[in-house]
mmCIF file of C-alpha atoms in Angstrom:
data_model
loop_
_atom_site.group_PDB
_atom_site.id
_atom_site.type_symbol
_atom_site.label_atom_id
_atom_site.label_comp_id
_atom_site.label_asym_id
_atom_site.label_seq_id
_atom_site.Cartn_x
_atom_site.Cartn_y
_atom_site.Cartn_z
ATOM 1 C CA MET Z 1 -32.594 23.276 21.624
ATOM 2 C CA LYS Z 2 -31.662 23.004 17.461
ATOM 3 C CA PHE Z 3 -28.416 24.053 19.036
ATOM 4 C CA ILE Z 4 -28.009 21.507 21.743
ATOM 5 C CA ALA Z 5 -28.887 18.987 19.092
ATOM 6 C CA LEU Z 6 -26.527 19.891 16.435
ATOM 7 C CA ILE Z 7 -23.726 19.626 19.261
ATOM 8 C CA PHE Z 8 -24.860 16.321 20.109
ATOM 9 C CA PHE Z 9 -25.031 14.929 16.491
ATOM 10 C CA VAL Z 10 -21.315 16.278 15.880
ATOM 11 C CA PHE Z 11 -19.835 14.619 19.196
ATOM 12 C CA SER Z 12 -21.976 11.494 18.425
ATOM 13 C CA SER Z 13 -20.498 11.434 14.842
ATOM 14 C CA ILE Z 14 -16.935 11.986 16.019
ATOM 15 C CA ALA Z 15 -17.381 9.055 18.590
ATOM 16 C CA SER Z 16 -18.729 6.966 15.952
ATOM 17 C CA ALA Z 17 -15.649 7.779 13.331
ATOM 18 C CA LYS Z 18 -13.287 6.803 16.316
ATOM 19 C CA SER Z 19 -14.953 3.680 16.985
ATOM 20 C CA ASN Z 20 -14.959 2.545 13.648
ATOM 21 C CA GLU Z 21 -11.530 3.173 13.544
ATOM 22 C CA THR Z 22 -10.669 1.386 16.202
ATOM 23 C CA GLN Z 23 -12.682 -1.503 15.130
ATOM 24 C CA GLN Z 24 -11.065 -1.302 11.682
ATOM 25 C CA TRP Z 25 -7.207 -1.513 13.507
ATOM 26 C CA THR Z 26 -8.398 -4.496 15.422
ATOM 27 C CA GLN Z 27 -9.498 -6.541 12.273
ATOM 28 C CA LEU Z 28 -5.643 -6.587 11.223
ATOM 29 C CA ARG Z 29 -3.633 -9.109 13.153
ATOM 30 C CA HIS Z 30 0.250 -9.223 13.696
ATOM 31 C CA THR Z 31 1.596 -12.155 11.896
ATOM 32 C CA GLN Z 32 5.128 -13.387 11.255
ATOM 33 C CA GLU Z 33 6.475 -13.319 7.768
ATOM 34 C CA GLY Z 34 7.961 -15.891 5.975
ATOM 35 C CA PRO Z 35 11.685 -16.406 4.157
ATOM 36 C CA ASN Z 36 11.711 -15.091 0.437
ATOM 37 C CA GLU Z 37 8.485 -13.394 0.827
ATOM 38 C CA PRO Z 38 8.852 -10.274 -2.079
ATOM 39 C CA GLU Z 39 9.220 -6.929 -0.693
ATOM 40 C CA VAL Z 40 7.440 -3.955 -2.496
ATOM 41 C CA PHE Z 41 9.605 -0.798 -2.209
ATOM 42 C CA GLN Z 42 8.653 2.897 -2.341
ATOM 43 C CA ARG Z 43 7.115 3.509 -5.807
ATOM 44 C CA GLU Z 44 6.718 0.226 -6.697
ATOM 45 C CA TYR Z 45 4.009 -2.596 -7.218
ATOM 46 C CA ILE Z 46 3.808 -6.422 -7.400
ATOM 47 C CA VAL Z 47 1.096 -8.534 -9.244
ATOM 48 C CA THR Z 48 0.985 -12.354 -8.226
ATOM 49 C CA SER Z 49 -1.261 -14.955 -7.389
ATOM 50 C CA SER Z 50 -0.896 -17.946 -4.559
ATOM 51 C CA GLU Z 51 0.507 -20.261 -7.036
ATOM 52 C CA LEU Z 52 3.622 -17.963 -6.939
ATOM 53 C CA HIS Z 53 4.296 -16.675 -3.522
ATOM 54 C CA SER Z 54 2.285 -17.285 -0.392
ATOM 55 C CA ALA Z 55 2.454 -13.883 0.545
ATOM 56 C CA VAL Z 56 4.180 -10.636 0.024
ATOM 57 C CA GLN Z 57 4.935 -7.434 1.707
ATOM 58 C CA THR Z 58 5.802 -3.450 2.239
ATOM 59 C CA TYR Z 59 7.334 -1.916 5.485
ATOM 60 C CA GLY Z 60 7.660 1.802 6.298
ATOM 61 C CA VAL Z 61 4.452 2.677 5.493
ATOM 62 C CA TYR Z 62 4.446 6.488 6.986
ATOM 63 C CA THR Z 63 3.382 9.265 4.906
ATOM 64 C CA CYS Z 64 3.287 6.498 1.963
ATOM 65 C CA VAL Z 65 0.068 4.761 1.236
ATOM 66 C CA ALA Z 66 -0.088 1.166 0.660
ATOM 67 C CA LEU Z 67 -2.523 -0.105 -1.828
ATOM 68 C CA VAL Z 68 -3.784 -3.571 -1.944
ATOM 69 C CA ILE Z 69 -6.158 -5.439 -4.345
ATOM 70 C CA TYR Z 70 -7.285 -9.230 -3.924
ATOM 71 C CA ASP Z 71 -9.360 -11.479 -6.110
ATOM 72 C CA PRO Z 72 -10.684 -14.215 -3.846
ATOM 73 C CA GLN Z 73 -11.655 -16.292 -7.112
ATOM 74 C CA THR Z 74 -8.509 -16.609 -8.451
ATOM 75 C CA LYS Z 75 -6.372 -15.431 -5.696
ATOM 76 C CA GLN Z 76 -4.228 -12.954 -7.258
ATOM 77 C CA GLY Z 77 -3.607 -9.757 -5.735
ATOM 78 C CA LEU Z 78 -1.782 -6.588 -5.979
ATOM 79 C CA LEU Z 79 0.260 -4.421 -3.233
ATOM 80 C CA ALA Z 80 1.657 -1.238 -4.129
ATOM 81 C CA HIS Z 81 3.668 0.909 -2.149
ATOM 82 C CA LEU Z 82 2.545 4.534 -3.241
ATOM 83 C CA ASP Z 83 4.195 8.169 -2.504
ATOM 84 C CA SER Z 84 3.315 11.813 -3.135
ATOM 85 C CA GLY Z 85 5.481 11.649 -6.401
ATOM 86 C CA VAL Z 86 3.625 8.687 -8.417
ATOM 87 C CA ASP Z 87 1.425 10.225 -10.778
ATOM 88 C CA LEU Z 88 -2.167 8.492 -9.666
ATOM 89 C CA ASN Z 89 -3.148 8.628 -13.512
ATOM 90 C CA SER Z 90 -0.777 5.636 -13.831
ATOM 91 C CA LEU Z 91 -3.237 3.442 -11.802
ATOM 92 C CA ARG Z 92 -5.408 3.173 -14.983
ATOM 93 C CA PHE Z 93 -3.970 -0.130 -15.626
ATOM 94 C CA LEU Z 94 -6.206 -1.308 -12.678
ATOM 95 C CA ALA Z 95 -9.381 -1.062 -14.586
ATOM 96 C CA ARG Z 96 -7.524 -3.363 -17.552
ATOM 97 C CA ASP Z 97 -6.338 -5.716 -15.519
ATOM 98 C CA PHE Z 98 -8.910 -6.207 -12.592
ATOM 99 C CA ASP Z 99 -12.570 -6.476 -12.266
ATOM 100 C CA LEU Z 100 -12.460 -3.732 -9.570
ATOM 101 C CA LYS Z 101 -16.143 -4.041 -8.945
ATOM 102 C CA ARG Z 102 -15.553 -7.419 -7.353
ATOM 103 C CA MET Z 103 -12.153 -7.216 -5.886
ATOM 104 C CA LYS Z 104 -11.498 -6.797 -1.922
ATOM 105 C CA ILE Z 105 -9.644 -3.204 -1.881
ATOM 106 C CA SER Z 106 -7.833 -2.009 0.955
ATOM 107 C CA ILE Z 107 -6.318 1.546 1.548
ATOM 108 C CA LEU Z 108 -3.781 1.828 4.274
ATOM 109 C CA GLY Z 109 -1.343 4.261 5.582
ATOM 110 C CA GLY Z 110 -0.571 8.232 5.355
ATOM 111 C CA GLN Z 111 -1.037 10.095 8.360
ATOM 112 C CA PRO Z 112 -4.244 12.014 9.121
ATOM 113 C CA THR Z 113 -2.911 15.389 8.877
ATOM 114 C CA ASP Z 114 -0.952 15.341 5.492
ATOM 115 C CA SER Z 115 -1.822 18.513 3.682
ATOM 116 C CA PHE Z 116 -1.499 16.554 0.316
ATOM 117 C CA ASN Z 117 -3.720 13.907 1.679
ATOM 118 C CA LEU Z 118 -2.398 11.023 -0.673
ATOM 119 C CA HIS Z 119 -4.647 8.405 1.226
ATOM 120 C CA GLN Z 120 -8.032 10.290 0.008
ATOM 121 C CA LYS Z 121 -6.569 10.997 -3.371
ATOM 122 C CA ILE Z 122 -6.001 7.359 -4.124
ATOM 123 C CA LYS Z 123 -9.270 6.297 -2.667
ATOM 124 C CA ASN Z 124 -10.849 8.838 -5.217
ATOM 125 C CA LYS Z 125 -8.826 7.411 -8.081
ATOM 126 C CA ILE Z 126 -9.706 3.804 -7.005
ATOM 127 C CA GLN Z 127 -13.722 5.094 -6.939
ATOM 128 C CA GLU Z 128 -13.391 6.699 -10.415
ATOM 129 C CA LEU Z 129 -12.029 3.470 -11.673
ATOM 130 C CA GLY Z 130 -15.005 1.615 -10.492
ATOM 131 C CA GLY Z 131 -13.424 0.073 -7.520
ATOM 132 C CA HIS Z 132 -15.246 0.018 -3.567
ATOM 133 C CA VAL Z 133 -12.640 0.465 -0.749
ATOM 134 C CA GLN Z 134 -13.686 -2.148 2.101
ATOM 135 C CA LEU Z 135 -10.899 -0.856 4.255
ATOM 136 C CA SER Z 136 -9.304 2.508 4.851
ATOM 137 C CA LEU Z 137 -7.310 3.341 7.526
ATOM 138 C CA PHE Z 138 -4.471 5.916 8.405
ATOM 139 C CA ASN Z 139 -1.735 5.477 10.311
ATOM 140 C CA ARG Z 140 -1.869 6.571 14.185
ATOM 141 C CA ALA Z 141 0.201 9.831 14.720
ATOM 142 C CA GLY Z 142 3.730 9.651 14.371
ATOM 143 C CA SER Z 143 3.566 5.968 13.565
ATOM 144 C CA ASP Z 144 4.052 3.832 10.318
ATOM 145 C CA MET Z 145 2.885 0.550 9.135
ATOM 146 C CA SER Z 146 4.580 -2.680 7.415
ATOM 147 C CA LEU Z 147 2.066 -4.914 6.004
ATOM 148 C CA ARG Z 148 1.705 -8.384 4.473
ATOM 149 C CA LEU Z 149 -0.638 -9.602 1.560
ATOM 150 C CA ASN Z 150 -1.623 -13.265 2.353
ATOM 151 C CA LEU Z 151 -2.253 -14.541 -1.139
ATOM 152 C CA GLU Z 152 -3.855 -17.684 -0.109
ATOM 153 C CA THR Z 153 -6.416 -16.077 2.068
ATOM 154 C CA GLY Z 154 -6.414 -12.343 1.048
ATOM 155 C CA GLU Z 155 -5.887 -11.151 4.687
ATOM 156 C CA VAL Z 156 -3.818 -7.966 5.174
ATOM 157 C CA SER Z 157 -2.052 -8.038 8.500
ATOM 158 C CA PHE Z 158 0.969 -5.831 10.359
ATOM 159 C CA TYR Z 159 4.445 -7.907 10.567
ATOM 160 C CA ALA Z 160 7.694 -6.591 12.015
ATOM 161 C CA GLU Z 161 10.717 -6.691 9.576
ATOM 162 C CA ARG Z 162 13.107 -9.183 10.355
ATOM 163 C CA LEU Z 163 13.568 -11.249 7.237
ATOM 164 C CA PRO Z 164 14.935 -9.025 4.348
ATOM 165 C CA SER Z 165 14.938 -11.137 1.061
ATOM 166 C CA THR Z 166 16.078 -8.194 -1.244
ATOM 167 C CA PRO Z 167 19.932 -8.510 -1.827
ATOM 168 C CA PRO Z 168 21.492 -5.169 -0.419
ATOM 169 C CA ASP Z 169 22.828 -3.702 -3.653
ATOM 170 C CA MET Z 170 19.309 -4.340 -5.199
ATOM 171 C CA ALA Z 171 17.703 -2.460 -2.491
ATOM 172 C CA LEU Z 172 20.290 0.184 -2.825
ATOM 173 C CA ALA Z 173 19.313 0.422 -6.550
ATOM 174 C CA LYS Z 174 15.672 0.801 -6.059
ATOM 175 C CA ILE Z 175 16.326 3.555 -3.550
ATOM 176 C CA GLN Z 176 18.367 5.207 -5.989
ATOM 177 C CA ARG Z 177 16.178 4.963 -9.060
ATOM 178 C CA LEU Z 178 13.495 7.374 -7.136
ATOM 179 C CA LYS Z 179 15.931 10.395 -7.996
ATOM 180 C CA TYR Z 180 15.648 9.653 -11.457
ATOM 181 C CA GLU Z 181 12.003 8.953 -12.204
ATOM 182 C CA SER Z 182 8.562 9.544 -10.574
ATOM 183 C CA ARG Z 183 6.723 6.537 -12.260
ATOM 184 C CA LEU Z 184 5.740 3.366 -10.565
ATOM 185 C CA TYR Z 185 7.767 0.625 -11.023
ATOM 186 C CA ARG Z 186 6.821 -3.288 -11.773
ATOM 187 C CA HIS Z 187 8.299 -5.515 -9.381
ATOM 188 C CA PRO Z 188 10.433 -8.182 -11.189
ATOM 189 C CA GLU Z 189 8.858 -11.222 -9.872
ATOM 190 C CA SER Z 190 5.148 -9.852 -10.986
ATOM 191 C CA ILE Z 191 3.235 -12.187 -12.993
ATOM 192 C CA GLY Z 192 4.792 -11.587 -16.505
ATOM 193 C CA GLY Z 193 7.759 -10.271 -15.213
ATOM 194 C CA GLY Z 194 8.643 -6.358 -14.419
ATOM 195 C CA ASP Z 195 11.093 -3.649 -14.405
ATOM 196 C CA LEU Z 196 14.619 -5.532 -14.231
ATOM 197 C CA ILE Z 197 17.289 -3.451 -12.298
ATOM 198 C CA ASP Z 198 21.136 -3.834 -12.747
ATOM 199 C CA PRO Z 199 22.779 -2.668 -9.364
ATOM 200 C CA ILE Z 200 26.309 -2.594 -11.105
ATOM 201 C CA THR Z 201 25.318 -0.190 -13.892
ATOM 202 C CA LEU Z 202 22.708 2.211 -11.739
ATOM 203 C CA PRO Z 203 25.061 4.459 -10.134
ATOM 204 C CA ILE Z 204 24.418 4.221 -6.299
ATOM 205 C CA GLU Z 205 25.514 7.868 -4.360
ATOM 206 C CA SER Z 206 25.851 7.820 -0.804
ATOM 207 C CA GLY Z 207 23.850 10.129 1.249
ATOM 208 C CA PHE Z 208 20.742 10.262 -1.238
ATOM 209 C CA PRO Z 209 17.777 10.991 1.289
ATOM 210 C CA LEU Z 210 14.705 8.387 0.790
ATOM 211 C CA PRO Z 211 11.567 10.771 0.417
ATOM 212 C CA TYR Z 212 8.905 9.480 2.656
#
């Protein structure tokens, strides 16, 4: 009887986890992107507010993971696109810039079969810094995510990339810099500014593979 009860408990736990994951997926709507929304590239983050931007976005989150932090009181938010090359200790600035205990925090993306387990490592780091993750959602097998953060409401949603707002030469420069450093870059349109990029002086080599 104990063995049967154990099997029932295991299957019930699996069913409950799948039900919870489905419920979390249904929380995220599909929305339409607006013009000139700042795009966060791989190994980059933006800190901004509803006074500056209505929304921010990042696309192609596959094995990478998106971190979203939102302050409902100030309508200020952070969107980061993290890959396995990022030193997660660089996220310590979050505890300085945000009162993480009262923030709405979401971690989205990564593959459930990823042996590096970037998703869980980011979650552990946020908890270590005093934050509580309200939404933790992996990609479905073989799929990726494109995500928007509405800075007026704090809603995180899916979207289809149709209106790229980053000039092609700037986009190529952001991809190319991944080859030289593993640090996390700050988006130039962040509050207080960010890392500036000069596409003219940064060499752009054809055929450089974008790491996922």
